[in-house]
mmCIF file of C-alpha atoms in Angstrom:
data_model
loop_
_atom_site.group_PDB
_atom_site.id
_atom_site.type_symbol
_atom_site.label_atom_id
_atom_site.label_comp_id
_atom_site.label_asym_id
_atom_site.label_seq_id
_atom_site.Cartn_x
_atom_site.Cartn_y
_atom_site.Cartn_z
ATOM 1 C CA MET A 1 -8.001 -1.548 13.106
ATOM 2 C CA GLN A 2 -6.140 1.438 11.508
ATOM 3 C CA PHE A 3 -2.576 2.245 10.749
ATOM 4 C CA SER A 4 -1.272 5.732 9.375
ATOM 5 C CA SER A 5 1.861 7.416 8.668
ATOM 6 C CA LYS A 6 3.253 10.545 6.954
ATOM 7 C CA GLU A 7 6.721 11.141 5.380
ATOM 8 C CA ASP A 8 8.264 13.935 3.504
ATOM 9 C CA ILE A 9 10.281 13.190 0.350
ATOM 10 C CA GLU A 10 12.679 15.410 -1.650
ATOM 11 C CA ALA A 11 11.022 14.945 -5.045
ATOM 12 C CA PRO A 12 8.191 16.871 -6.983
ATOM 13 C CA ILE A 13 4.627 15.512 -6.423
ATOM 14 C CA ASP A 14 4.354 14.533 -10.144
ATOM 15 C CA ALA A 15 7.421 12.423 -9.752
ATOM 16 C CA VAL A 16 6.157 10.772 -6.495
ATOM 17 C CA PHE A 17 2.950 10.001 -8.065
ATOM 18 C CA ALA A 18 4.404 8.446 -11.037
ATOM 19 C CA MET A 19 6.713 6.217 -8.823
ATOM 20 C CA LEU A 20 3.577 5.136 -6.690
ATOM 21 C CA SER A 21 1.744 4.207 -10.003
ATOM 22 C CA GLU A 22 4.414 1.872 -11.283
ATOM 23 C CA PHE A 23 2.296 -1.057 -10.321
ATOM 24 C CA GLU A 24 4.537 -3.560 -12.375
ATOM 25 C CA THR A 25 7.218 -2.752 -9.741
ATOM 26 C CA PHE A 26 5.022 -3.567 -6.684
ATOM 27 C CA GLU A 27 3.935 -6.884 -8.642
ATOM 28 C CA ARG A 28 7.579 -7.962 -9.168
ATOM 29 C CA ARG A 29 8.451 -7.113 -5.404
ATOM 30 C CA ALA A 30 5.646 -9.375 -4.305
ATOM 31 C CA ILE A 31 6.394 -12.224 -6.576
ATOM 32 C CA ARG A 32 10.281 -11.951 -5.402
ATOM 33 C CA ARG A 33 9.010 -12.550 -1.918
ATOM 34 C CA GLY A 34 7.116 -15.632 -2.991
ATOM 35 C CA ALA A 35 3.511 -14.423 -3.681
ATOM 36 C CA GLU A 36 1.522 -15.385 -6.922
ATOM 37 C CA VAL A 37 -0.006 -12.264 -8.228
ATOM 38 C CA GLN A 38 -2.650 -12.161 -11.138
ATOM 39 C CA ARG A 39 -3.508 -8.653 -12.541
ATOM 40 C CA SER A 40 -7.043 -8.150 -13.985
ATOM 41 C CA GLY A 41 -7.103 -5.328 -16.408
ATOM 42 C CA ASP A 42 -4.649 -3.409 -18.427
ATOM 43 C CA LEU A 43 -2.103 -1.353 -16.618
ATOM 44 C CA ARG A 44 -1.755 1.484 -19.388
ATOM 45 C CA PRO A 45 -2.950 3.829 -18.364
ATOM 46 C CA PRO A 46 -3.657 3.011 -14.761
ATOM 47 C CA ARG A 47 -7.329 3.458 -13.884
ATOM 48 C CA VAL A 48 -10.102 2.802 -11.371
ATOM 49 C CA GLY A 49 -11.332 -0.777 -11.525
ATOM 50 C CA MET A 50 -7.711 -2.383 -11.927
ATOM 51 C CA SER A 51 -7.390 -5.173 -9.581
ATOM 52 C CA TRP A 52 -5.021 -7.848 -8.375
ATOM 53 C CA ASP A 53 -5.469 -11.337 -6.859
ATOM 54 C CA ALA A 54 -2.605 -12.530 -4.762
ATOM 55 C CA ARG A 55 -1.813 -15.712 -2.934
ATOM 56 C CA PHE A 56 0.976 -15.833 -0.357
ATOM 57 C CA VAL A 57 1.991 -17.904 2.702
ATOM 58 C CA LEU A 58 1.676 -15.927 5.992
ATOM 59 C CA ARG A 59 2.418 -17.752 9.328
ATOM 60 C CA GLY A 60 2.337 -21.175 7.718
ATOM 61 C CA LYS A 61 -1.033 -20.710 5.934
ATOM 62 C CA THR A 62 -1.819 -19.809 2.280
ATOM 63 C CA ARG A 63 -3.884 -16.710 2.202
ATOM 64 C CA ASP A 64 -5.742 -15.093 -0.624
ATOM 65 C CA LEU A 65 -6.125 -11.331 -1.216
ATOM 66 C CA HIS A 66 -8.038 -9.402 -3.814
ATOM 67 C CA ILE A 67 -7.045 -5.715 -4.187
ATOM 68 C CA GLU A 68 -9.001 -3.227 -6.380
ATOM 69 C CA LEU A 69 -7.911 0.444 -7.307
ATOM 70 C CA THR A 70 -11.061 2.410 -6.270
ATOM 71 C CA GLU A 71 -9.869 5.974 -6.708
ATOM 72 C CA TYR A 72 -7.109 7.394 -9.156
ATOM 73 C CA GLN A 73 -6.553 11.155 -8.911
ATOM 74 C CA PRO A 74 -3.255 12.219 -10.352
ATOM 75 C CA PRO A 75 -1.250 13.743 -8.778
ATOM 76 C CA ASN A 76 -3.117 13.858 -5.384
ATOM 77 C CA GLY A 77 -3.771 10.304 -4.436
ATOM 78 C CA MET A 78 -5.175 6.895 -4.780
ATOM 79 C CA LYS A 79 -7.244 4.481 -2.919
ATOM 80 C CA PHE A 80 -7.399 0.755 -2.847
ATOM 81 C CA ALA A 81 -10.016 -1.843 -1.319
ATOM 82 C CA ALA A 82 -8.846 -5.064 -0.292
ATOM 83 C CA SER A 83 -10.565 -8.312 0.744
ATOM 84 C CA SER A 84 -9.761 -11.812 1.840
ATOM 85 C CA PRO A 85 -12.155 -14.497 3.036
ATOM 86 C CA ASN A 86 -11.733 -13.403 6.726
ATOM 87 C CA LEU A 87 -10.695 -9.591 6.551
ATOM 88 C CA GLN A 88 -11.663 -6.605 4.585
ATOM 89 C CA GLY A 89 -10.067 -3.074 4.326
ATOM 90 C CA GLY A 90 -8.058 -0.720 2.198
ATOM 91 C CA PHE A 91 -5.571 1.761 2.071
ATOM 92 C CA ALA A 92 -5.422 5.423 1.009
ATOM 93 C CA ILE A 93 -2.173 7.195 -0.287
ATOM 94 C CA GLU A 94 -2.409 11.031 -0.293
ATOM 95 C CA LEU A 95 0.118 13.318 -1.696
ATOM 96 C CA MET A 96 0.506 17.034 -0.767
ATOM 97 C CA ALA A 97 3.152 19.458 -2.497
ATOM 98 C CA LEU A 98 5.087 21.236 0.260
ATOM 99 C CA SER A 99 7.265 23.020 -2.377
ATOM 100 C CA PRO A 100 8.108 22.484 -6.127
ATOM 101 C CA ARG A 101 10.704 19.781 -5.096
ATOM 102 C CA ARG A 102 9.319 18.430 -1.860
ATOM 103 C CA THR A 103 6.108 16.245 -1.141
ATOM 104 C CA ARG A 104 4.265 14.950 1.821
ATOM 105 C CA VAL A 105 3.099 11.263 1.362
ATOM 106 C CA SER A 106 0.377 10.124 3.720
ATOM 107 C CA ILE A 107 -0.891 6.636 4.024
ATOM 108 C CA LYS A 108 -3.779 5.164 5.935
ATOM 109 C CA VAL A 109 -4.586 1.534 6.213
ATOM 110 C CA THR A 110 -7.730 -0.036 7.643
ATOM 111 C CA VAL A 111 -8.505 -3.632 8.381
ATOM 112 C CA ASP A 112 -11.885 -4.991 9.603
ATOM 113 C CA PRO A 113 -12.925 -8.542 10.331
ATOM 114 C CA LYS A 114 -15.571 -10.471 8.315
ATOM 115 C CA THR A 115 -15.557 -13.544 10.738
ATOM 116 C CA LEU A 116 -15.516 -14.379 14.375
ATOM 117 C CA ALA A 117 -12.121 -15.833 13.906
ATOM 118 C CA ALA A 118 -10.753 -12.640 12.392
ATOM 119 C CA ARG A 119 -12.396 -10.454 14.951
ATOM 120 C CA LEU A 120 -10.421 -12.505 17.650
ATOM 121 C CA LEU A 121 -7.154 -12.082 15.670
ATOM 122 C CA LEU A 122 -7.722 -8.326 15.387
ATOM 123 C CA GLN A 123 -8.546 -8.162 19.115
ATOM 124 C CA SER A 124 -5.091 -9.754 19.836
ATOM 125 C CA LEU A 125 -3.377 -7.515 17.439
ATOM 126 C CA ARG A 126 -4.830 -4.507 19.347
ATOM 127 C CA LEU A 127 -2.839 -5.495 22.493
ATOM 128 C CA ALA A 128 0.329 -5.312 20.432
ATOM 129 C CA LYS A 129 -0.932 -2.037 18.497
ATOM 130 C CA LYS A 130 1.812 0.304 19.717
ATOM 131 C CA ASN A 131 4.611 -2.143 18.564
ATOM 132 C CA LEU A 132 2.791 -2.860 15.204
ATOM 133 C CA ASN A 133 2.223 0.810 14.615
ATOM 134 C CA LYS A 134 5.968 1.497 15.283
ATOM 135 C CA ARG A 135 7.017 -1.247 12.788
ATOM 136 C CA PHE A 136 4.575 0.014 10.168
ATOM 137 C CA LYS A 137 5.921 3.635 10.364
ATOM 138 C CA LEU A 138 9.465 2.327 10.184
ATOM 139 C CA ARG A 139 8.673 0.243 6.991
ATOM 140 C CA PHE A 140 6.888 3.232 5.417
ATOM 141 C CA ALA A 141 9.762 5.570 6.304
ATOM 142 C CA ASN A 142 12.187 2.984 4.588
ATOM 143 C CA PHE A 143 9.887 2.792 1.642
ATOM 144 C CA ILE A 144 9.924 6.603 1.134
ATOM 145 C CA LYS A 145 13.586 6.656 1.642
ATOM 146 C CA ASP A 146 14.120 4.030 -1.219
ATOM 147 C CA MET A 147 11.836 6.161 -3.427
ATOM 148 C CA GLU A 148 13.784 9.224 -2.622
ATOM 149 C CA GLU A 149 17.117 7.424 -3.575
ATOM 150 C CA ARG A 150 15.486 6.084 -6.921
ATOM 151 C CA HIS A 151 14.347 9.631 -7.812
ATOM 152 C CA SER A 152 17.744 11.179 -7.097
ATOM 153 C CA ARG A 153 19.330 8.597 -9.319
ATOM 154 C CA ARG A 154 16.911 9.288 -12.271
ATOM 155 C CA ALA A 155 17.454 13.192 -11.971
#
């Protein structure tokens, strides 16, 4: 299963990449939402091989997730691999400078099953793919809007 979206942001590509590389911010957001997050490796400077182990409750069950930074190419993008006991996948973020002050941010998320139960879950999600894709695009647009507001406050 795959989700993707593109949004334009009123900020230079270097500033956008720097904001996306603030991994501490993402860790704090997850912790505020009730997740346990353990980072493996040092954050300074961010580099390939950094990883996180997260534990969170989703739909009444405790879930474990391992995320690893697999590609880090300033200021063009980064890729992550993610795995859990039942699912595997990843996501890629690509940046493209449209002008000196405007950047296009693209994201692609993939999820694949490891078990029969996960295959059945993904099959049922495919039936609601249109709605899930719409929600994904809306959340990504809101995330980019928040980044744009943060950048304008800093400038």
